[in-house]
Short mmCIF file of C-alpha atoms in Angstrom, two decimals:
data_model
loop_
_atom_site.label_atom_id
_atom_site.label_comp_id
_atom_site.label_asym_id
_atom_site.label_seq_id
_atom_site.Cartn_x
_atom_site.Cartn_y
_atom_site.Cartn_z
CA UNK A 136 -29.96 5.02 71.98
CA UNK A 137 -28.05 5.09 68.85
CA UNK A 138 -28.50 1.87 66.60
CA UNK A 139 -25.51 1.87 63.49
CA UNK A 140 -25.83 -0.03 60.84
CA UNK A 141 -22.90 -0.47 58.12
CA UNK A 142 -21.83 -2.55 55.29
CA UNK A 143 -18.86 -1.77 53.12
CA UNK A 144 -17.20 -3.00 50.29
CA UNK A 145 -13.38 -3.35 50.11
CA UNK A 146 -11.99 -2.97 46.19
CA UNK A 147 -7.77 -3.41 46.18
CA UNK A 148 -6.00 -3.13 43.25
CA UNK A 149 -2.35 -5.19 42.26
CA UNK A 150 -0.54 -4.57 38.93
CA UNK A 151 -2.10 -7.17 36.48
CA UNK A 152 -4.66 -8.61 38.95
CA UNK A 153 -8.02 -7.22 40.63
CA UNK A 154 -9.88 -8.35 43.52
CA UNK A 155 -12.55 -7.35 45.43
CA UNK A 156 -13.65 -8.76 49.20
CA UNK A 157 -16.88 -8.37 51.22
CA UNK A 158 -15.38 -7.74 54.64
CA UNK A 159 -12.33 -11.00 54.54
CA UNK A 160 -13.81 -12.92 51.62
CA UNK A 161 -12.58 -11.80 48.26
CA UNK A 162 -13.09 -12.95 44.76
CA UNK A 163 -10.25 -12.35 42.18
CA UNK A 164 -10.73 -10.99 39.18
CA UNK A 165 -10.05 -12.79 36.07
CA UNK A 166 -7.67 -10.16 34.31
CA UNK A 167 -10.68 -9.24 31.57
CA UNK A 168 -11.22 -5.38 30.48
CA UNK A 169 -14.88 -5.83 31.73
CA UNK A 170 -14.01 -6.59 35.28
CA UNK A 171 -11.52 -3.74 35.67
CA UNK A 172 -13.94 -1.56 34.19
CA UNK A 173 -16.63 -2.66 36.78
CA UNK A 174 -13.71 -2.30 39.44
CA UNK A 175 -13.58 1.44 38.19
CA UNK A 176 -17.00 1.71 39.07
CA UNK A 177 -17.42 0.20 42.47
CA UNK A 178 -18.20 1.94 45.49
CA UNK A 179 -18.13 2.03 49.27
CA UNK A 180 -21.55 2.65 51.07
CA UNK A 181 -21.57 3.22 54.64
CA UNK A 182 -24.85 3.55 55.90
CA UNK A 183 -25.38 5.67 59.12
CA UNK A 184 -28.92 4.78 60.32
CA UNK A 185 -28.75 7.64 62.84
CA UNK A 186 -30.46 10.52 61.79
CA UNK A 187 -30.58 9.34 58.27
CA UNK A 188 -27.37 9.81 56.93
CA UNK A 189 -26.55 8.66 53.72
CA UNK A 190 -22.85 8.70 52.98
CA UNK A 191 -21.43 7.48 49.61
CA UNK A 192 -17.13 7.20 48.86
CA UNK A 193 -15.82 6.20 45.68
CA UNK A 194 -13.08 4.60 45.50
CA UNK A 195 -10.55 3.97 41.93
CA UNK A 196 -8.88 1.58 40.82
CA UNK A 197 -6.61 1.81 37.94
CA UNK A 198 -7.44 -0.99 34.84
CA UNK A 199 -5.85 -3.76 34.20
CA UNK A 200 -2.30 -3.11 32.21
CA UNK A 201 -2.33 -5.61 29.74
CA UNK A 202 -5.70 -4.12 28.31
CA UNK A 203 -4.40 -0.16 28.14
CA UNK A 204 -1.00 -1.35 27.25
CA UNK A 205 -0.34 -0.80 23.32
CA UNK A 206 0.55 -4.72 22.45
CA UNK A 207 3.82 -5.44 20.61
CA UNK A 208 1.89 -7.78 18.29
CA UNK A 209 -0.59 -4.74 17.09
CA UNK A 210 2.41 -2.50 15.85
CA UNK A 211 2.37 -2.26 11.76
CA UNK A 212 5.55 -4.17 10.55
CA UNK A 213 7.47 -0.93 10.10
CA UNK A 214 7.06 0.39 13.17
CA UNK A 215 8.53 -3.03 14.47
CA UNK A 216 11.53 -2.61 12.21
CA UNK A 217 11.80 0.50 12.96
CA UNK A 218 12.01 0.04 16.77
CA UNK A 219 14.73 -2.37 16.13
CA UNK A 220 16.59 0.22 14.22
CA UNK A 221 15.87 2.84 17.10
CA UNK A 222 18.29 -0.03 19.77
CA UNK A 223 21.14 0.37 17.05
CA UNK A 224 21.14 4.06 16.47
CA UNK A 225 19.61 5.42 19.77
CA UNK A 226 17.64 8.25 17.88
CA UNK A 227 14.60 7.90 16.65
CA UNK A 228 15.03 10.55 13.83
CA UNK A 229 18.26 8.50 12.80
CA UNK A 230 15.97 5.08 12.77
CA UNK A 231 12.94 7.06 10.99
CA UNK A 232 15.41 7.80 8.16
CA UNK A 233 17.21 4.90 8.32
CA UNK A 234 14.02 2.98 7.98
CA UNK A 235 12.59 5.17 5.32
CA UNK A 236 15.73 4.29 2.88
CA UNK A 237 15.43 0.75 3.33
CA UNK A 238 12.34 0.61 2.06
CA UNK A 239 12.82 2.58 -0.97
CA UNK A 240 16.45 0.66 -1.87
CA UNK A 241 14.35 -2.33 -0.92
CA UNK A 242 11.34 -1.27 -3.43
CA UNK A 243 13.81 -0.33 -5.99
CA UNK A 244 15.54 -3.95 -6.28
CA UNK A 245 12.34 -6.05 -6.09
CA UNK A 246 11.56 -3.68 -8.86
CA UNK A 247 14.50 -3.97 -11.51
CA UNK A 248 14.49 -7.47 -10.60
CA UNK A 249 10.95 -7.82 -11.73
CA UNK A 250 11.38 -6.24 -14.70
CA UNK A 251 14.31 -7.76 -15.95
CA UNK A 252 12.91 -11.73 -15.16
CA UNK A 253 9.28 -10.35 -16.54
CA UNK A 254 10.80 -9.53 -19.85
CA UNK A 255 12.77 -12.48 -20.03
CA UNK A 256 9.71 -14.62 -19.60
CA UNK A 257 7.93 -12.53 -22.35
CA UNK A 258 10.95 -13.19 -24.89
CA UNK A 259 9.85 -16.66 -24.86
CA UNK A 260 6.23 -16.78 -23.43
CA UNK A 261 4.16 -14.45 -25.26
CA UNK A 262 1.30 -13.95 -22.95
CA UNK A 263 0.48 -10.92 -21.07
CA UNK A 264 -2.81 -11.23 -19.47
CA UNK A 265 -1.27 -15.18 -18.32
CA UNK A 266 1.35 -13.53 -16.89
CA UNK A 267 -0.18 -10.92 -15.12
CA UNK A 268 -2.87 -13.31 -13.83
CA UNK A 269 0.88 -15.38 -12.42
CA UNK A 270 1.23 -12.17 -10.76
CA UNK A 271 -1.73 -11.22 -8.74
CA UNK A 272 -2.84 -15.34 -7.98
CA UNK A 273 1.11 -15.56 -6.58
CA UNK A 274 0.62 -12.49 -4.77
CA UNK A 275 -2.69 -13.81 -3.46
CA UNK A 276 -1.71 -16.69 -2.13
CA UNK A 277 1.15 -14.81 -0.61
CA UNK A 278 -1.01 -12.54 1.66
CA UNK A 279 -3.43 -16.04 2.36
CA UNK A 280 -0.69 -17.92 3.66
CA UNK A 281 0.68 -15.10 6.07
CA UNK A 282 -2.90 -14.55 7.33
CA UNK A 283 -3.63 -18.05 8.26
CA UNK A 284 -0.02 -18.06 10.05
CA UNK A 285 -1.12 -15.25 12.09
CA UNK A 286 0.50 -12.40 10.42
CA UNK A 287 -2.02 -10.50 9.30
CA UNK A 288 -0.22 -7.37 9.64
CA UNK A 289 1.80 -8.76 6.82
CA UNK A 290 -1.46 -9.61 4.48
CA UNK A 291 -5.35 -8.50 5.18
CA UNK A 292 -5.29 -7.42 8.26
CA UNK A 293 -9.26 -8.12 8.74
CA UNK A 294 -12.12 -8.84 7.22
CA UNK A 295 -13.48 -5.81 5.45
CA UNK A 296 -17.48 -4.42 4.79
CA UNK A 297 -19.46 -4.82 1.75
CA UNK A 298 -19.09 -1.07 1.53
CA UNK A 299 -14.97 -0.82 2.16
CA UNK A 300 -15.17 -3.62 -0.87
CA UNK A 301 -17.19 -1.36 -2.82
CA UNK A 302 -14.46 1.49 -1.76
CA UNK A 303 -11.16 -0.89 -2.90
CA UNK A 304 -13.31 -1.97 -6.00
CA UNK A 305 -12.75 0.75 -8.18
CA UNK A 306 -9.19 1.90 -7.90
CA UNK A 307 -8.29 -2.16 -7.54
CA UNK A 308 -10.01 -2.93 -10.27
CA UNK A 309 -7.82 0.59 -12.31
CA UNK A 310 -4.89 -1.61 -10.93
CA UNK A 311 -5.72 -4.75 -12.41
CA UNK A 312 -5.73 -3.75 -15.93
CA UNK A 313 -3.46 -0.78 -15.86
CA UNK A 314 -1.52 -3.71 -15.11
CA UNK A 315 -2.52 -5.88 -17.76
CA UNK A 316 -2.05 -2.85 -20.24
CA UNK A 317 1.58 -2.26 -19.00
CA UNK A 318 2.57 -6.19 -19.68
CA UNK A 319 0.93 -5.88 -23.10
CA UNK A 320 3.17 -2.85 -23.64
CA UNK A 321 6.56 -5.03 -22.46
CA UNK A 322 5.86 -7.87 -24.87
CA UNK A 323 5.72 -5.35 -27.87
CA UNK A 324 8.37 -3.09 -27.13
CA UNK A 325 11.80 -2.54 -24.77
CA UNK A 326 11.49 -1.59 -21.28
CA UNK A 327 13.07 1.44 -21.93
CA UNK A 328 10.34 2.58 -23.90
CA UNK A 329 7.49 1.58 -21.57
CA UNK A 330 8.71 3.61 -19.32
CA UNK A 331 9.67 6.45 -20.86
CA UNK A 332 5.81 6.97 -22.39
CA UNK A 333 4.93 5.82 -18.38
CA UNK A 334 6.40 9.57 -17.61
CA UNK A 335 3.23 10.97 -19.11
CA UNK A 336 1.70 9.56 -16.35
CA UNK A 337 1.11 13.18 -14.40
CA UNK A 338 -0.29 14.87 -17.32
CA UNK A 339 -3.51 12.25 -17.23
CA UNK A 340 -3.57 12.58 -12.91
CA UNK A 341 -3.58 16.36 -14.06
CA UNK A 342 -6.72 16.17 -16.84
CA UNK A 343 -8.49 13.43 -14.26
CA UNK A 344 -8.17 15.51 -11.23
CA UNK A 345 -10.18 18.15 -13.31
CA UNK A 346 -12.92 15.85 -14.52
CA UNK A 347 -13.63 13.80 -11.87
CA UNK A 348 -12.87 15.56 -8.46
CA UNK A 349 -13.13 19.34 -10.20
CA UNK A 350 -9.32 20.52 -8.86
CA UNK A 351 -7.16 22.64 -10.80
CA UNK A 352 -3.84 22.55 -11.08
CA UNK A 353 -1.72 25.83 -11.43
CA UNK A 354 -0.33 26.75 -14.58
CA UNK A 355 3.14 26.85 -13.81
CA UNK A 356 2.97 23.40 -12.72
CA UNK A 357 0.87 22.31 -16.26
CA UNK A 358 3.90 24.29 -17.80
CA UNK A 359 6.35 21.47 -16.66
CA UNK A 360 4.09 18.39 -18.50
CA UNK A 361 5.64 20.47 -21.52
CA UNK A 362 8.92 18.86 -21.67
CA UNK A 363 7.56 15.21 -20.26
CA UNK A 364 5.55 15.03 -23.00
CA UNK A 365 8.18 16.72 -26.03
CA UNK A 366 10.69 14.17 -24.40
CA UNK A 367 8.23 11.30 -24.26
CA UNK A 368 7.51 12.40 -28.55
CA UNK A 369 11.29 12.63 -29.76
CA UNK A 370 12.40 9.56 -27.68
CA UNK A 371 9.52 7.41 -29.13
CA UNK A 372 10.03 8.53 -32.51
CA UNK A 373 13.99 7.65 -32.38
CA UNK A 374 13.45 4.14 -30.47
CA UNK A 375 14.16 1.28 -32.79
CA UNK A 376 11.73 -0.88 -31.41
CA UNK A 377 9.12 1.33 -31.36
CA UNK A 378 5.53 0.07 -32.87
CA UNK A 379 1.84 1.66 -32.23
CA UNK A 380 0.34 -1.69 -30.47
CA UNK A 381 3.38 -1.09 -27.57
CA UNK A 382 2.76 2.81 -27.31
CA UNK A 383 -1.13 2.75 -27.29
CA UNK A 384 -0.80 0.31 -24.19
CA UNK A 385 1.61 2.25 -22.48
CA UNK A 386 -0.96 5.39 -22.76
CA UNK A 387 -3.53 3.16 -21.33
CA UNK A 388 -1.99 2.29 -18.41
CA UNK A 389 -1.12 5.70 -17.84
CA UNK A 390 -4.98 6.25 -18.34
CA UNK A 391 -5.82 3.70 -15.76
CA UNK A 392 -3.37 4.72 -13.11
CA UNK A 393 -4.15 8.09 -13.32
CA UNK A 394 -8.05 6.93 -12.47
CA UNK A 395 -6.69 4.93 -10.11
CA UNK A 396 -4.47 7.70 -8.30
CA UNK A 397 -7.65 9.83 -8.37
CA UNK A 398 -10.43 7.27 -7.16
CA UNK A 399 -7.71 6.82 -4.51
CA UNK A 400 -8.00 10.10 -3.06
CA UNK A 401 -11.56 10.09 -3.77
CA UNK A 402 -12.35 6.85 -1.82
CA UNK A 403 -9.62 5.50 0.41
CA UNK A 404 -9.72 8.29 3.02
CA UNK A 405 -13.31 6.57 3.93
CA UNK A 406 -11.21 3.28 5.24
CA UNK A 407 -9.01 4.87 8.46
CA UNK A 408 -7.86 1.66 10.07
CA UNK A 409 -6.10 0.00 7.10
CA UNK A 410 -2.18 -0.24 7.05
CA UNK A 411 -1.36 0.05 3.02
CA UNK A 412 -0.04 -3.30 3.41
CA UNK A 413 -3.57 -4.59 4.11
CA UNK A 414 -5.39 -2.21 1.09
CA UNK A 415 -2.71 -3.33 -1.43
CA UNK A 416 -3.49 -6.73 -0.37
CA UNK A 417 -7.28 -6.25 -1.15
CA UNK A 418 -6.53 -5.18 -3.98
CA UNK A 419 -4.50 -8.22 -5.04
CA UNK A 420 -7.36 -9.82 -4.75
CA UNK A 421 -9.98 -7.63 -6.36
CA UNK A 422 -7.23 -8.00 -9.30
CA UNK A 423 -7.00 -11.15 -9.31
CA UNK A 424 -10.95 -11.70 -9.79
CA UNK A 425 -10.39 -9.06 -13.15
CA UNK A 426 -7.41 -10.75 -14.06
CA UNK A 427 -7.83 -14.94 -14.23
CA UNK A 428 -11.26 -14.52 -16.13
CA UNK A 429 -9.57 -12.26 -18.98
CA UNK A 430 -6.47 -14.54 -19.02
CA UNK A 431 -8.86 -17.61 -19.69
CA UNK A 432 -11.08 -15.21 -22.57
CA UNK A 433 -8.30 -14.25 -24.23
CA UNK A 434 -5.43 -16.51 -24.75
CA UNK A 435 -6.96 -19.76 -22.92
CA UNK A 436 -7.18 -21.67 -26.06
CA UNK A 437 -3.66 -20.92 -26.91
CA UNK A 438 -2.31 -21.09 -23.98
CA UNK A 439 -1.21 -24.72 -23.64
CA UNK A 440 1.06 -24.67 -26.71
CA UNK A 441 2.60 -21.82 -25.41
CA UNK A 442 3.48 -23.65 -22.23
CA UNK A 443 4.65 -26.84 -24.51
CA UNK A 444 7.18 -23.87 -26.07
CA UNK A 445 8.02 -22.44 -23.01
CA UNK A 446 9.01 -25.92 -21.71
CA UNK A 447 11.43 -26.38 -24.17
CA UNK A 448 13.40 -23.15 -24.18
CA UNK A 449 13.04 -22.61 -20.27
CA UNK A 450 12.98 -26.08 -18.21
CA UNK A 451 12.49 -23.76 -14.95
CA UNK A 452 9.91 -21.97 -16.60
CA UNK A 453 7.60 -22.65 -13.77
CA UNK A 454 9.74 -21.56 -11.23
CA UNK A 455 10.12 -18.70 -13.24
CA UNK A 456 6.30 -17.79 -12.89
CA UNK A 457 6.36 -18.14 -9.48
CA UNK A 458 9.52 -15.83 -8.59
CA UNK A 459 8.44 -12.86 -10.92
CA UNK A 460 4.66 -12.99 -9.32
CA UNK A 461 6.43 -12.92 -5.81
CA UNK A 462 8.60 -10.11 -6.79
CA UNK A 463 5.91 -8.00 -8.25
CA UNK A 464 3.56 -8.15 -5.34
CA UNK A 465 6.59 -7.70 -2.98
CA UNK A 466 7.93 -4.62 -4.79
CA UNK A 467 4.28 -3.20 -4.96
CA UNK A 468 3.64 -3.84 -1.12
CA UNK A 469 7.12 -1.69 -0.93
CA UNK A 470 6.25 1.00 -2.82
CA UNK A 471 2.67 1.09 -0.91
CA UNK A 472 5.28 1.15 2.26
CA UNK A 473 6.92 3.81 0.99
CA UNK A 474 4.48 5.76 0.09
CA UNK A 475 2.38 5.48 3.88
CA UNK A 476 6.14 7.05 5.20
CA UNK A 477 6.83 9.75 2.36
CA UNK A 478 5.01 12.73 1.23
CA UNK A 479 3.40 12.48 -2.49
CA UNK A 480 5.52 14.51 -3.69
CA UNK A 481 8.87 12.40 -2.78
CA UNK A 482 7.38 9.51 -3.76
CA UNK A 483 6.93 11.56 -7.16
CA UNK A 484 10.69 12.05 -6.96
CA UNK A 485 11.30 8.55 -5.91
CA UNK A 486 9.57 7.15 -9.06
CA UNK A 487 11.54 9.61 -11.35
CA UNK A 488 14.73 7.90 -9.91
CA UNK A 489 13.15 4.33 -10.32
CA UNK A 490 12.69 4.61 -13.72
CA UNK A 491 15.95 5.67 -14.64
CA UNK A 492 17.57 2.78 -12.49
CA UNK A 493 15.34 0.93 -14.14
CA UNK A 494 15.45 1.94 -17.87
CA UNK A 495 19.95 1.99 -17.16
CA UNK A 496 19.59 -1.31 -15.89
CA UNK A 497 17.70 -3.18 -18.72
CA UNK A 498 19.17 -1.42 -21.47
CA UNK A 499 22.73 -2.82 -20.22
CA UNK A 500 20.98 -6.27 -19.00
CA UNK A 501 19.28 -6.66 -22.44
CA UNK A 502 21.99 -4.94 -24.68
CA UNK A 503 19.51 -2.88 -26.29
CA UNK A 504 20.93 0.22 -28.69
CA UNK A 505 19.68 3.88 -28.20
CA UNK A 506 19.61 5.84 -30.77
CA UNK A 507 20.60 9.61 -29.71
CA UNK A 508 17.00 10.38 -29.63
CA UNK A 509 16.18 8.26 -27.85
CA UNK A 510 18.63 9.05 -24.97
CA UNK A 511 17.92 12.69 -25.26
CA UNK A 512 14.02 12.65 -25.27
CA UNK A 513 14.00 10.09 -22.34
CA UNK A 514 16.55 12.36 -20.51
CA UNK A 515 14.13 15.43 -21.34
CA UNK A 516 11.23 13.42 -19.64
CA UNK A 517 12.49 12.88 -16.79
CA UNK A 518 13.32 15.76 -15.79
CA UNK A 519 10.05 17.08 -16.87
CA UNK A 520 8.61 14.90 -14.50
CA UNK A 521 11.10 16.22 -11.51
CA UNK A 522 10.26 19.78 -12.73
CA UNK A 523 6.96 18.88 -12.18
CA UNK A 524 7.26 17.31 -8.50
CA UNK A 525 9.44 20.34 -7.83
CA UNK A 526 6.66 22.38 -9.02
CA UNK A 527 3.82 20.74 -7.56
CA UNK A 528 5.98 20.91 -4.01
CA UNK A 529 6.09 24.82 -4.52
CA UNK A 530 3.31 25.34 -5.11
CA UNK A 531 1.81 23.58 -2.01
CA UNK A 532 4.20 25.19 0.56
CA UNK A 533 3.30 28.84 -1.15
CA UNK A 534 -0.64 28.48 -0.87
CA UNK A 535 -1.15 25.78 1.80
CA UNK A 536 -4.84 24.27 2.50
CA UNK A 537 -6.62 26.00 4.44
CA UNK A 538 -7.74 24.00 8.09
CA UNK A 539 -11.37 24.15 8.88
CA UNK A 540 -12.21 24.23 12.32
CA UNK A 541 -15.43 22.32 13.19
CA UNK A 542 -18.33 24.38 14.97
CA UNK A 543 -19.61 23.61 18.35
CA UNK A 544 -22.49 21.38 18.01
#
């Protein structure tokens, strides 16, 4: 006599929806990633009690959708504009670019149209490290507000680690008063000035990268600083406002930059699931801890006359404050755009062509005269600084870095 014994378990998967029965009951499943992934694992035992067989099936089922599916919501913001794009044009090369030159054109007016309203403010309001402290706290509470409404793609993005802190800190905090240092430089002399000496900004990345992270750069590119730096010489030495407080400043916040370009490479590959948006705002608010302290230090005590003054000449001087912070932290989260869809080196070329849309733009806003040196030593600067993204370009497609393949463990 043969005596069978069996008891099986039915699993039956649906798009969206899991359930599993013993024999005509069934229990649905509740849509969560753990279920499906318990589905996955579910088998079918049919136990054969004559002559001890033991036979075992396995049976998959696929997980739920809505957990594997890449969510809408999770896209950076432009990858969502640039999906948009993609419906009009039907390419997605064509959308790529397309996308690519909004943001720059976009980056470039937030950027002449913080500079012209920032040294408007300082023709009547004096006060550098107030104003840069505007900045940062306006861009602060920018990125806070579009957190809280759910758009954190748009700010922080998430809570970060004592250590990613600690990784931010340092080329944040290069931000902060390169920053400070550049405002200091627009109160004392034209914008045109500021950034012509700012073209000297390679030749400190160039010395840094050398002390700090021990990389040479080829001669024929250090031959190209030559020019930046005879340009940067004849066109301070012809400007009419030119005066040593203005220039020294300038050559600090190249200094500072140039850390914080290196400290950048240094540290930021460590943090891998960080849009830029979300690191430049971090480091709003790193900035914004350096900034509001030194504001209060150093011109705290005269800082309410200078409001009383600024009253008078400017009614909307608050409004004012609050449009040039938002433009600075909005031209800065475009550039950090910009730079997450560009090579280095185009963004190189990119701020090359800023400046002189910038330094065109003020001296015809603000009617300021050039002498002929000037225009010819700020014209030799920049393209010593195109020579040298040219050159740096070269360079890198003739002796390419080497790819390490990791051993078998």
């Amino acid at each position: 006599m043969m005596l069978t014994s069996q008891s099986s378990v039915h699993v039956r998967s649906v798009p969206g929806r899991t359930s599993a029965s013993h024999g005509s009951a069934g229990a649905p499943c509740r849509a969560s990633l753990l279920r499906c992934q318990q589905a996955h694992q579910s088998i079918k035992h049919s136990f054969l009690g004559h002559r001890g067989h033991l036979r075992v099936q396995t049976q998959t089922v696929q997980p739920c959708r809505r957990h594997v599916a890449v969510r809408a919501e999770d896209k950076p913001v432009d990858a969502k504009i640039e999906s948009v794009v993609e419906k009009g044009t039907g390419s997605p090369q064509a959308a790529s670019n397309i996308t690519t030159l909004g943001f720059i054109a976009t980056w470039y007016a937030l950027n002449v149209g913080f500079n012209l309203q920032n040294k408007t403010i300082f023709n009547y309001f004096p006060f550098p490290w107030t104003v840069s402290a505007v900045h940062v706290t306006v861009g602060l509470a920018y990125c806070t507000v579009a957190y809280f409404l759910g758009a954190k793609k748009a700010s922080f993005q998430r809570p970060i680690t004592k250590s990613e802190f600690q990784t931010i800190a340092g080329p944040a905090a290069m931000h902060a008063i390169g920053h400070v240092a550049a405002n200091l430089s627009f109160v004392a002399v034209a914008i045109s000035l500021t950034h012509t000496v700012k073209t000297l900004e390679p030749v400190f990345s160039v010395i840094l990268s050398k002390l700090v992270l021990g990389q040479s750069t080829p001669l024929p590119v250090v031959g190209t600083l030559v020019p930046v730096m005879a340009g940067v010489a004849l066109a301070s030495a012809g400007e009419l406002s030119f005066n040593w407080s203005g220039f020294i400043f300038a050559m600090v916040s190249n200094l500072t930059f140039g850390f914080r370009a290196v400290w950048s490479k240094k540290a930021m590959g460590d943090i891998k699931d960080l849009s830029s948006t979300a690191i430049y705002a971090w480091t709003t608010l790193i900035s914004v801890l350096i900034c509001v302290p030194g504001a209060l230090i150093f011109e705290g005590p005269r800082l309410q006359a200078g409001i009383d003054i600024a009253l008078k000449k400017e009614p909307n001087f608050y409004f004012a404050l609050l449009s040039v912070g938002l433009l600075y932290h909005l031209y800065n989260q475009f550039a950090f755009n910009t730079l997450s869809r560009v090579t280095p080196v185009s963004h190189g070329v990119c701020n090359v062509v800023k400046r002189v849309v910038i330094i065109g733009t003020s001296v015809v806003f603000f009617g300021n005269k050039l002498t002929d040196k000037t225009k010819i030593g700020t014209v030799i600067a920049l393209i010593g600084t195109y020579l040298y993204t040219e050159a740096t370009k070269r360079y890198k497609a003739s002796h390419p870095t080497p790819t390490v393949t990791p051993k078998a463990a």
